[in-house]
């Protein structure tokens, strides 16, 4: 989306008196949503101890 609007942005900046050069670089690694979702469900601090009080 940003890359497709760069010419318009450059044009508007030029009209305002700015001279610039813009580059868009995608540095985000490819995400696997299933693995990320499953990893969020894993405990991070080891086993959790639960104590139930029966009355």
mmCIF file of N, CA, C and O in Angstrom:
data_model
loop_
_atom_site.group_PDB
_atom_site.id
_atom_site.type_symbol
_atom_site.label_atom_id
_atom_site.label_comp_id
_atom_site.label_asym_id
_atom_site.label_seq_id
_atom_site.Cartn_x
_atom_site.Cartn_y
_atom_site.Cartn_z
ATOM 1 N N UNK A 1 0.819 -1.179 0.000
ATOM 2 C CA UNK A 1 0.000 0.000 0.000
ATOM 3 C C UNK A 1 0.872 1.254 0.000
ATOM 4 O O UNK A 1 0.591 2.196 -0.732
ATOM 5 N N UNK A 2 1.888 1.272 0.820
ATOM 6 C CA UNK A 2 2.783 2.431 0.879
ATOM 7 C C UNK A 2 3.507 2.595 -0.446
ATOM 8 O O UNK A 2 3.585 3.700 -0.987
ATOM 9 N N UNK A 3 4.012 1.493 -0.960
ATOM 10 C CA UNK A 3 4.773 1.539 -2.206
ATOM 11 C C UNK A 3 3.927 2.061 -3.363
ATOM 12 O O UNK A 3 4.405 2.855 -4.177
ATOM 13 N N UNK A 4 2.672 1.681 -3.420
ATOM 14 C CA UNK A 4 1.815 2.134 -4.515
ATOM 15 C C UNK A 4 1.464 3.618 -4.416
ATOM 16 O O UNK A 4 1.073 4.233 -5.401
ATOM 17 N N UNK A 5 1.606 4.209 -3.234
ATOM 18 C CA UNK A 5 1.287 5.630 -3.044
ATOM 19 C C UNK A 5 2.518 6.533 -2.991
ATOM 20 O O UNK A 5 2.382 7.732 -2.764
ATOM 21 N N UNK A 6 3.701 5.973 -3.197
ATOM 22 C CA UNK A 6 4.924 6.786 -3.157
ATOM 23 C C UNK A 6 4.928 7.927 -4.170
ATOM 24 O O UNK A 6 5.303 9.050 -3.810
ATOM 25 N N UNK A 7 4.526 7.710 -5.420
ATOM 26 C CA UNK A 7 4.536 8.824 -6.374
ATOM 27 C C UNK A 7 3.668 10.004 -5.920
ATOM 28 O O UNK A 7 4.058 11.158 -6.057
ATOM 29 N N UNK A 8 2.502 9.713 -5.340
ATOM 30 C CA UNK A 8 1.628 10.783 -4.860
ATOM 31 C C UNK A 8 2.279 11.520 -3.692
ATOM 32 O O UNK A 8 2.235 12.744 -3.607
ATOM 33 N N UNK A 9 2.894 10.775 -2.792
ATOM 34 C CA UNK A 9 3.571 11.385 -1.651
ATOM 35 C C UNK A 9 4.716 12.280 -2.113
ATOM 36 O O UNK A 9 4.848 13.415 -1.651
ATOM 37 N N UNK A 10 5.524 11.785 -3.035
ATOM 38 C CA UNK A 10 6.635 12.585 -3.554
ATOM 39 C C UNK A 10 6.130 13.855 -4.236
ATOM 40 O O UNK A 10 6.714 14.934 -4.071
ATOM 41 N N UNK A 11 5.049 13.734 -4.993
ATOM 42 C CA UNK A 11 4.466 14.892 -5.675
ATOM 43 C C UNK A 11 3.998 15.944 -4.675
ATOM 44 O O UNK A 11 4.262 17.138 -4.830
ATOM 45 N N UNK A 12 3.316 15.515 -3.650
ATOM 46 C CA UNK A 12 2.806 16.456 -2.637
ATOM 47 C C UNK A 12 3.944 17.118 -1.870
ATOM 48 O O UNK A 12 3.880 18.302 -1.555
ATOM 49 N N UNK A 13 4.976 16.340 -1.554
ATOM 50 C CA UNK A 13 6.119 16.923 -0.853
ATOM 51 C C UNK A 13 6.837 17.936 -1.744
ATOM 52 O O UNK A 13 7.278 18.983 -1.268
ATOM 53 N N UNK A 14 6.923 17.639 -3.036
ATOM 54 C CA UNK A 14 7.574 18.556 -3.973
ATOM 55 C C UNK A 14 6.802 19.871 -4.063
ATOM 56 O O UNK A 14 7.388 20.960 -4.092
ATOM 57 N N UNK A 15 5.467 19.794 -4.076
ATOM 58 C CA UNK A 15 4.631 21.001 -4.103
ATOM 59 C C UNK A 15 4.821 21.847 -2.846
ATOM 60 O O UNK A 15 4.657 23.067 -2.874
ATOM 61 N N UNK A 16 5.155 21.191 -1.742
ATOM 62 C CA UNK A 16 5.395 21.916 -0.486
ATOM 63 C C UNK A 16 6.829 22.446 -0.381
ATOM 64 O O UNK A 16 7.187 23.069 0.611
ATOM 65 N N UNK A 17 7.657 22.162 -1.410
ATOM 66 C CA UNK A 17 9.020 22.678 -1.426
ATOM 67 C C UNK A 17 10.074 21.711 -0.921
ATOM 68 O O UNK A 17 11.229 22.089 -0.739
ATOM 69 N N UNK A 18 9.711 20.482 -0.694
ATOM 70 C CA UNK A 18 10.658 19.475 -0.214
ATOM 71 C C UNK A 18 11.242 18.697 -1.392
ATOM 72 O O UNK A 18 10.549 18.413 -2.358
ATOM 73 N N UNK A 19 12.513 18.371 -1.287
ATOM 74 C CA UNK A 19 13.158 17.495 -2.254
ATOM 75 C C UNK A 19 13.644 16.277 -1.485
ATOM 76 O O UNK A 19 14.417 16.413 -0.530
ATOM 77 N N UNK A 20 13.168 15.106 -1.877
ATOM 78 C CA UNK A 20 13.554 13.912 -1.127
ATOM 79 C C UNK A 20 13.535 12.695 -2.032
ATOM 80 O O UNK A 20 13.056 12.724 -3.152
ATOM 81 N N UNK A 21 14.073 11.624 -1.488
ATOM 82 C CA UNK A 21 14.076 10.338 -2.155
ATOM 83 C C UNK A 21 13.556 9.321 -1.142
ATOM 84 O O UNK A 21 14.002 9.296 0.006
ATOM 85 N N UNK A 22 12.600 8.509 -1.555
ATOM 86 C CA UNK A 22 11.993 7.544 -0.640
ATOM 87 C C UNK A 22 12.195 6.128 -1.151
ATOM 88 O O UNK A 22 12.032 5.865 -2.339
ATOM 89 N N UNK A 23 12.559 5.230 -0.254
ATOM 90 C CA UNK A 23 12.695 3.811 -0.551
ATOM 91 C C UNK A 23 11.882 3.035 0.470
ATOM 92 O O UNK A 23 11.876 3.359 1.653
ATOM 93 N N UNK A 24 11.218 1.996 0.014
ATOM 94 C CA UNK A 24 10.461 1.122 0.906
ATOM 95 C C UNK A 24 11.127 -0.249 0.878
ATOM 96 O O UNK A 24 11.300 -0.840 -0.178
ATOM 97 N N UNK A 25 11.494 -0.731 2.060
ATOM 98 C CA UNK A 25 12.145 -2.028 2.182
ATOM 99 C C UNK A 25 11.328 -2.872 3.161
ATOM 100 O O UNK A 25 11.066 -2.443 4.280
ATOM 101 N N UNK A 26 10.935 -4.052 2.740
ATOM 102 C CA UNK A 26 10.191 -4.963 3.603
ATOM 103 C C UNK A 26 11.201 -5.858 4.315
ATOM 104 O O UNK A 26 11.760 -6.768 3.724
ATOM 105 N N UNK A 27 11.407 -5.600 5.599
ATOM 106 C CA UNK A 27 12.368 -6.379 6.381
ATOM 107 C C UNK A 27 11.688 -7.381 7.301
ATOM 108 O O UNK A 27 12.355 -8.071 8.053
ATOM 109 N N UNK A 28 10.375 -7.444 7.248
ATOM 110 C CA UNK A 28 9.659 -8.362 8.127
ATOM 111 C C UNK A 28 9.830 -9.786 7.612
ATOM 112 O O UNK A 28 9.702 -10.060 6.427
ATOM 113 N N UNK A 29 10.130 -10.686 8.536
ATOM 114 C CA UNK A 29 10.256 -12.088 8.151
ATOM 115 C C UNK A 29 8.877 -12.666 7.875
ATOM 116 O O UNK A 29 7.867 -12.163 8.350
ATOM 117 N N UNK A 30 8.848 -13.714 7.097
ATOM 118 C CA UNK A 30 7.594 -14.365 6.767
ATOM 119 C C UNK A 30 7.009 -14.976 8.036
ATOM 120 O O UNK A 30 7.700 -15.646 8.792
ATOM 121 N N UNK A 31 5.734 -14.714 8.267
ATOM 122 C CA UNK A 31 5.098 -15.182 9.493
ATOM 123 C C UNK A 31 4.273 -16.431 9.224
ATOM 124 O O UNK A 31 3.648 -16.564 8.186
ATOM 125 N N UNK A 32 4.289 -17.331 10.188
ATOM 126 C CA UNK A 32 3.446 -18.508 10.151
ATOM 127 C C UNK A 32 2.423 -18.336 11.271
ATOM 128 O O UNK A 32 2.716 -18.530 12.443
ATOM 129 N N UNK A 33 1.193 -17.957 10.907
ATOM 130 C CA UNK A 33 0.194 -17.617 11.902
ATOM 131 C C UNK A 33 -0.205 -18.799 12.774
ATOM 132 O O UNK A 33 -0.471 -18.623 13.960
ATOM 133 N N UNK A 34 -0.214 -19.983 12.235
ATOM 134 C CA UNK A 34 -0.583 -21.162 13.027
ATOM 135 C C UNK A 34 0.458 -21.406 14.104
ATOM 136 O O UNK A 34 0.128 -21.577 15.286
ATOM 137 N N UNK A 35 1.754 -21.402 13.736
ATOM 138 C CA UNK A 35 2.807 -21.606 14.729
ATOM 139 C C UNK A 35 2.812 -20.500 15.773
ATOM 140 O O UNK A 35 2.966 -20.753 16.966
ATOM 141 N N UNK A 36 2.652 -19.245 15.355
ATOM 142 C CA UNK A 36 2.624 -18.129 16.298
ATOM 143 C C UNK A 36 1.455 -18.259 17.269
ATOM 144 O O UNK A 36 1.595 -18.001 18.464
ATOM 145 N N UNK A 37 0.300 -18.679 16.772
ATOM 146 C CA UNK A 37 -0.874 -18.849 17.620
ATOM 147 C C UNK A 37 -0.650 -19.959 18.643
ATOM 148 O O UNK A 37 -0.961 -19.812 19.819
ATOM 149 N N UNK A 38 -0.087 -21.074 18.191
ATOM 150 C CA UNK A 38 0.158 -22.196 19.100
ATOM 151 C C UNK A 38 1.224 -21.866 20.128
ATOM 152 O O UNK A 38 1.139 -22.291 21.273
ATOM 153 N N UNK A 39 2.245 -21.114 19.757
ATOM 154 C CA UNK A 39 3.302 -20.745 20.702
ATOM 155 C C UNK A 39 2.772 -19.842 21.809
ATOM 156 O O UNK A 39 3.261 -19.880 22.926
ATOM 157 N N UNK A 40 1.759 -19.020 21.516
ATOM 158 C CA UNK A 40 1.190 -18.145 22.536
ATOM 159 C C UNK A 40 0.480 -18.945 23.614
ATOM 160 O O UNK A 40 0.353 -18.487 24.738
ATOM 161 N N UNK A 41 0.015 -20.137 23.280
ATOM 162 C CA UNK A 41 -0.688 -20.973 24.246
ATOM 163 C C UNK A 41 0.249 -21.764 25.158
ATOM 164 O O UNK A 41 -0.180 -22.323 26.144
ATOM 165 N N UNK A 42 1.544 -21.804 24.822
ATOM 166 C CA UNK A 42 2.491 -22.550 25.642
ATOM 167 C C UNK A 42 2.882 -21.744 26.875
ATOM 168 O O UNK A 42 3.063 -20.535 26.802
ATOM 169 N N UNK A 43 3.021 -22.391 28.026
ATOM 170 C CA UNK A 43 3.479 -21.664 29.220
ATOM 171 C C UNK A 43 4.920 -21.218 29.034
ATOM 172 O O UNK A 43 5.750 -21.939 28.479
ATOM 173 N N UNK A 44 5.234 -20.020 29.500
ATOM 174 C CA UNK A 44 6.576 -19.477 29.303
ATOM 175 C C UNK A 44 7.477 -19.668 30.523
ATOM 176 O O UNK A 44 8.682 -19.609 30.399
ATOM 177 N N UNK A 45 6.903 -19.881 31.685
ATOM 178 C CA UNK A 45 7.709 -19.979 32.903
ATOM 179 C C UNK A 45 7.763 -21.395 33.444
ATOM 180 O O UNK A 45 7.928 -21.606 34.635
ATOM 181 N N UNK A 46 7.624 -22.379 32.603
ATOM 182 C CA UNK A 46 7.658 -23.758 33.064
ATOM 183 C C UNK A 46 6.293 -24.202 33.547
ATOM 184 O O UNK A 46 5.286 -23.535 33.345
ATOM 185 N N UNK A 47 6.256 -25.351 34.225
ATOM 186 C CA UNK A 47 4.967 -25.873 34.678
ATOM 187 C C UNK A 47 4.323 -24.953 35.714
ATOM 188 O O UNK A 47 4.994 -24.339 36.531
ATOM 189 N N UNK A 48 3.013 -24.873 35.663
ATOM 190 C CA UNK A 48 2.260 -24.047 36.601
ATOM 191 C C UNK A 48 1.647 -24.954 37.648
ATOM 192 O O UNK A 48 1.044 -25.971 37.328
ATOM 193 N N UNK A 49 1.828 -24.584 38.900
ATOM 194 C CA UNK A 49 1.298 -25.376 40.003
ATOM 195 C C UNK A 49 -0.030 -24.774 40.440
ATOM 196 O O UNK A 49 -0.114 -23.600 40.752
ATOM 197 N N UNK A 50 -1.067 -25.590 40.439
ATOM 198 C CA UNK A 50 -2.400 -25.131 40.823
ATOM 199 C C UNK A 50 -2.808 -25.872 42.081
ATOM 200 O O UNK A 50 -2.686 -27.091 42.169
ATOM 201 N N UNK A 51 -3.292 -25.136 43.046
ATOM 202 C CA UNK A 51 -3.735 -25.724 44.325
ATOM 203 C C UNK A 51 -5.233 -25.490 44.455
ATOM 204 O O UNK A 51 -5.698 -24.365 44.332
ATOM 205 N N UNK A 52 -5.964 -26.566 44.704
ATOM 206 C CA UNK A 52 -7.407 -26.469 44.903
ATOM 207 C C UNK A 52 -7.703 -26.704 46.384
ATOM 208 O O UNK A 52 -7.168 -27.617 46.987
ATOM 209 N N UNK A 53 -8.521 -25.867 46.935
ATOM 210 C CA UNK A 53 -8.944 -26.040 48.343
ATOM 211 C C UNK A 53 -10.352 -26.591 48.331
ATOM 212 O O UNK A 53 -11.286 -25.957 47.838
ATOM 213 N N UNK A 54 -10.530 -27.790 48.855
ATOM 214 C CA UNK A 54 -11.848 -28.415 48.924
ATOM 215 C C UNK A 54 -12.410 -28.216 50.307
ATOM 216 O O UNK A 54 -11.766 -28.474 51.314
ATOM 217 N N UNK A 55 -13.632 -27.747 50.370
ATOM 218 C CA UNK A 55 -14.271 -27.492 51.679
ATOM 219 C C UNK A 55 -15.452 -28.424 51.828
ATOM 220 O O UNK A 55 -16.193 -28.691 50.984
#
